[in-house]
Amino acid sequence: MSFDSFGLRADLLRAVAEQGYAHPTPVQAQAIPVVLDGHDLLAGAQTGTGKTAAFVLPILQRLSESPAKSRAPRVRALILAPTRELAVQIAERAEVYGRHLPLRSTVIFGGVGMQPQIDRLRRGIDLLIATPGRLLDLVSRRALDLSSVEILVLDEADRMLDMGFIHDIRRVIALLPKQRQNLLFSATYSNEIRRLAESLLNQPRLVEVARRNTAAETVEQRVHPVDKARKRELLAHLFHHEGWDQVLVFTRTKAGANRLAEYLDREGIASAAIHGNKSQSARTRALNDFKRGAVRALVATDIAARGIDIAQLPQVVNFELPAVAEDYVHRIGRTGRAGAGGSALSLVSHDERKLLHGIQRLLRRELDQHPVAGFEPSANPPPDEPERGHVNRDARRARPAAGNARQRPARAAGKPRNNASRRRAPDSVQR
Ligand code: AMP
């Protein structure tokens, strides 16, 4: 299936192609046609499934099909999100997907000055992404008119309810025209969500996609902080110490995979490397040797590993963290024998701290860090280790248009999302 089959306009397809998306994700494949047809939608999908594009793309299409009725500060599509971070992310996606369209979008959230937001709203907005508290504030100041909203999205509705937004949500809904399209996205279905869905949605179509990072919750994940120069020594130590016999080891580069496999071999750990430069027959041989136990370490790059048809492995090692946080989830998804769980170890050097933060943010949890005795990282990292930043496949870096540095979302500051920031009080009570 390709994006072409939805009947999206060329300027949207171009933006999607520029993002490098080859195929729609399952939630996109199911939700986009439903939204384009004007139906209400109840979607069970969590972050990481591609849910943002699943509603933003068809909304942009629908808005561009029927021009705005006026240039007054009226909103035609309203997306409510529980946190500033998520609101900013959605707004960035809307910006990216809508970059070839003349539609205007903006994001508003609490905790920052209101005037810049009011100014932006006055210029006229088609697509508004907002946290509920600030939205109601702006309505009460008459900076915003919601009587022209044609499409409402509640994103991460379960989190909005967890954060105590139900009354704000109901107040917002009361301000909207009765005739509109409603989309509700939630990672979980509590009775409260069901009640909200029943009262909000009109004959909704249902879309449910598998949790993409289930493995992230069932696999034991650990980080061994270590100096970059000592990683391979530590890996050999772990092989000997843990008695590992079937380990998939990830490196970032093909050359790195070769070098590591050769090193492990020299250390008495039978190894093979697989990557895009190896012939198919060499890869097949390496894989067969690995499966029958003749090779203990299969050293692979991300792309090569996708083609490996060993569904479940006891142990995965990230010799280097992936440049794209989502690849971490794919990597560790290779472990976890049916029912028995698996283990994913990451050897993390000082220069990879930012990558680790990005992964923790995606997982929404901090990974346990255990220095291995004798391999503790030195206090002062070597000066020749430049810090690795994210390759942001999706340019998700949160950067609010307004606000001071202190109040920037944790994501913008590149900090891991921790419980304190996640469970922060809703912006309606921060005012
Ligand atoms: P979301 O679940 O909306 O937060 O999206 C998760 C990640 O998937 C983001 O990094 C998106 O840029 C990316 N993404 C969304 N749709 C696709 C697609 N069709 N193909 C590849 N990546 C995608």
CSV table of C-alpha atoms and ligand atoms in Angstrom, one decimal, residues 3 19-25 28 46-53 89 93 97 212 326 393-394 396, ligand 1:
chain,number,residue,atom,x,y,z
A,3,PHE,CA,0.2,7.0,0.2
A,19,GLN,CA,9.8,13.0,5.0
A,20,GLY,CA,10.9,9.8,3.4
A,21,TYR,CA,7.8,7.9,4.3
A,22,ALA,CA,7.5,5.0,1.8
A,23,HIS,CA,4.3,3.4,3.1
A,24,PRO,CA,1.6,4.4,5.5
A,25,THR,CA,1.8,2.9,9.0
A,28,GLN,CA,-2.5,5.7,8.8
A,46,GLN,CA,-0.2,5.3,21.0
A,47,THR,CA,2.8,7.5,20.2
A,48,GLY,CA,5.2,6.0,17.8
A,49,THR,CA,2.5,4.4,15.6
A,50,GLY,CA,2.4,7.4,13.2
A,51,LYS,CA,-0.9,8.6,14.6
A,52,THR,CA,-0.2,12.3,14.1
A,53,ALA,CA,0.0,12.0,10.3
A,89,GLN,CA,5.1,18.2,18.3
A,93,ARG,CA,4.1,17.9,12.1
A,97,TYR,CA,2.9,18.2,6.1
A,212,ARG,CA,4.4,-0.6,18.6
A,326,GLU,CA,12.7,4.6,17.0
A,393,ARG,CA,14.1,11.6,10.9
A,394,ASP,CA,11.0,13.6,11.7
A,396,ARG,CA,10.5,16.4,16.1
B,1,AMP,P1,3.7,9.6,16.0
B,1,AMP,O1,3.1,8.3,16.4
B,1,AMP,O2,2.7,10.4,15.2
B,1,AMP,O3,4.4,10.3,17.1
B,1,AMP,O4,4.9,9.2,14.9
B,1,AMP,C1,6.0,8.4,15.2
B,1,AMP,C2,7.1,8.6,14.3
B,1,AMP,O5,6.8,7.9,13.0
B,1,AMP,C3,7.4,10.0,13.9
B,1,AMP,O6,8.9,10.0,14.0
B,1,AMP,C4,7.0,10.1,12.5
B,1,AMP,O7,7.8,11.1,11.7
B,1,AMP,C5,7.2,8.8,11.9
B,1,AMP,N1,6.3,8.4,10.9
B,1,AMP,C6,5.0,8.7,10.7
B,1,AMP,N2,4.4,8.2,9.6
B,1,AMP,C7,5.4,7.5,9.1
B,1,AMP,C8,5.5,6.6,7.9
B,1,AMP,N3,4.4,6.4,7.1
B,1,AMP,N4,6.6,6.1,7.6
B,1,AMP,C9,7.7,6.2,8.4
B,1,AMP,N5,7.7,7.0,9.5
B,1,AMP,C10,6.6,7.6,9.8
